Amino acid sequence: QVQLVESGGGLVQAVGSLRLSCAASGSIFSINGMGWYRQAPGKQRELVATITRGETTHYADSVKDRFTISRDNAKSTVYLQMNSLKPEDTAVYYCNAKPLGYAIDDYWGQGTQVTVSS
């Protein structure tokens, strides 16, 4: 019912910035909270940031004060502004959406690669 498409990934030097976007389509009114996760090679997928429909945000300690998640409900788009990037931020970043419905699996985007060099 919901499709998520990420964009904005790429190559950047340490201390640089990137802005990721996640556009949702389909049954967008069924979406509750959304967020960003990331997974580096050989590592577990980890939470980066989440935002509720009411725009309450949560950040992993590793990105706190550097990343900002925001949501434009009119455009059905979630953003992740990443500043002061570090090499350890290198990963595939995935957009996530939680449905309002009971016992419905989360929706996931295809992922976008972020590579930070130093």
Tab-separated table of C-alpha atoms in Angstrom:
chain	number	residue	atom	x	y	z
A	1	GLN	CA	0.000	0.000	0.000
A	2	VAL	CA	2.920	2.358	0.653
A	3	GLN	CA	6.053	2.836	-1.403
A	4	LEU	CA	9.122	4.681	-0.162
A	5	VAL	CA	11.811	6.104	-2.416
A	6	GLU	CA	15.007	7.551	-0.987
A	7	SER	CA	17.284	10.021	-2.702
A	8	GLY	CA	20.164	12.312	-1.872
A	9	GLY	CA	22.913	9.866	-1.033
A	10	GLY	CA	26.383	10.152	-2.443
A	11	LEU	CA	30.035	10.747	-1.743
A	12	VAL	CA	31.147	13.431	0.672
A	13	GLN	CA	34.266	14.308	2.603
A	14	ALA	CA	34.402	14.257	6.374
A	15	VAL	CA	32.784	17.256	8.036
A	16	GLY	CA	30.647	17.715	4.942
A	17	SER	CA	26.876	17.592	4.685
A	18	LEU	CA	24.190	15.683	2.835
A	19	ARG	CA	20.425	15.856	2.788
A	20	LEU	CA	18.437	12.681	2.262
A	21	SER	CA	14.839	12.641	1.124
A	22	CYS	CA	12.218	9.930	1.349
A	23	ALA	CA	9.081	10.341	-0.712
A	24	ALA	CA	6.078	8.236	0.226
A	25	SER	CA	3.341	7.272	-2.167
A	26	GLY	CA	0.284	5.074	-2.100
A	27	SER	CA	-1.838	4.914	1.037
A	28	ILE	CA	-0.005	7.756	2.726
A	29	PHE	CA	-2.771	8.284	5.254
A	30	SER	CA	-2.001	4.859	6.680
A	31	ILE	CA	1.490	5.984	7.752
A	32	ASN	CA	2.129	6.754	11.376
A	33	GLY	CA	5.750	7.286	12.334
A	34	MET	CA	8.652	7.382	9.925
A	35	GLY	CA	12.367	7.129	10.337
A	36	TRP	CA	15.796	6.513	8.956
A	37	TYR	CA	17.939	3.451	9.549
A	38	ARG	CA	21.379	2.597	8.272
A	39	GLN	CA	23.453	-0.500	7.722
A	40	ALA	CA	27.179	-0.701	7.126
A	41	PRO	CA	28.785	-3.805	5.582
A	42	GLY	CA	29.005	-6.586	8.133
A	43	LYS	CA	27.052	-4.585	10.686
A	44	GLN	CA	23.541	-4.728	12.059
A	45	ARG	CA	20.976	-2.275	10.817
A	46	GLU	CA	20.645	0.522	13.326
A	47	LEU	CA	18.205	3.276	14.041
A	48	VAL	CA	19.302	6.762	13.053
A	49	ALA	CA	16.281	8.954	13.677
A	50	THR	CA	12.506	8.783	13.878
A	51	ILE	CA	9.683	11.261	13.622
A	52	THR	CA	6.035	10.824	14.508
A	53	ARG	CA	3.037	12.176	12.681
A	54	GLY	CA	2.991	14.909	15.314
A	55	GLU	CA	6.659	15.674	14.561
A	56	THR	CA	8.108	14.309	17.776
A	57	THR	CA	11.686	13.291	17.016
A	58	HIS	CA	14.183	10.798	18.380
A	59	TYR	CA	17.859	10.384	17.513
A	60	ALA	CA	20.506	7.795	18.077
A	61	ASP	CA	23.237	9.048	20.368
A	62	SER	CA	25.787	8.668	17.588
A	63	VAL	CA	24.054	11.263	15.403
A	64	LYS	CA	22.548	13.550	18.014
A	65	ASP	CA	23.347	17.221	17.408
A	66	ARG	CA	24.590	16.429	13.897
A	67	PHE	CA	21.544	15.044	12.087
A	68	THR	CA	18.071	16.528	11.852
A	69	ILE	CA	14.976	14.663	10.758
A	70	SER	CA	11.987	16.585	9.469
A	71	ARG	CA	8.700	15.829	7.807
A	72	ASP	CA	6.617	17.625	5.224
A	73	ASN	CA	3.196	16.036	5.416
A	74	ALA	CA	1.873	18.067	2.501
A	75	LYS	CA	4.562	16.559	0.274
A	76	SER	CA	4.514	13.142	1.977
A	77	THR	CA	8.265	13.444	2.351
A	78	VAL	CA	10.707	12.901	5.204
A	79	TYR	CA	14.154	14.457	5.212
A	80	LEU	CA	17.387	13.730	6.996
A	81	GLN	CA	19.822	16.620	7.124
A	82	MET	CA	23.255	15.239	7.934
A	83	ASN	CA	25.936	17.663	9.035
A	84	SER	CA	29.469	17.169	10.327
A	85	LEU	CA	29.641	13.787	8.653
A	86	LYS	CA	32.182	11.239	9.826
A	87	PRO	CA	33.630	8.186	8.073
A	88	GLU	CA	31.690	5.976	10.486
A	89	ASP	CA	28.478	7.408	9.039
A	90	THR	CA	29.203	5.469	5.848
A	91	ALA	CA	26.321	3.061	5.268
A	92	VAL	CA	23.249	2.345	3.220
A	93	TYR	CA	20.485	4.512	4.590
A	94	TYR	CA	16.939	3.177	4.553
A	95	CYS	CA	13.688	5.035	4.937
A	96	ASN	CA	11.148	3.369	7.199
A	97	ALA	CA	7.454	3.909	7.752
A	98	LYS	CA	5.238	2.385	10.393
A	99	PRO	CA	1.606	1.794	9.455
A	100	LEU	CA	-1.351	2.747	11.594
A	101	GLY	CA	-2.914	-0.658	11.147
A	102	TYR	CA	-2.551	-3.483	13.619
A	103	ALA	CA	-0.139	-6.322	12.812
A	104	ILE	CA	1.039	-4.730	9.569
A	105	ASP	CA	4.725	-4.916	8.682
A	106	ASP	CA	6.818	-1.794	8.367
A	107	TYR	CA	7.461	-0.316	4.954
A	108	TRP	CA	11.013	0.089	3.717
A	109	GLY	CA	12.670	2.005	0.923
A	110	GLN	CA	15.318	0.555	-1.355
A	111	GLY	CA	18.156	2.347	0.405
A	112	THR	CA	20.609	5.010	-0.652
A	113	GLN	CA	24.367	4.805	-0.245
A	114	VAL	CA	26.172	7.402	1.822
A	115	THR	CA	29.960	7.318	1.737
A	116	VAL	CA	32.073	9.643	3.858
A	117	SER	CA	35.762	9.792	3.031
A	118	SER	CA	38.705	11.027	5.060
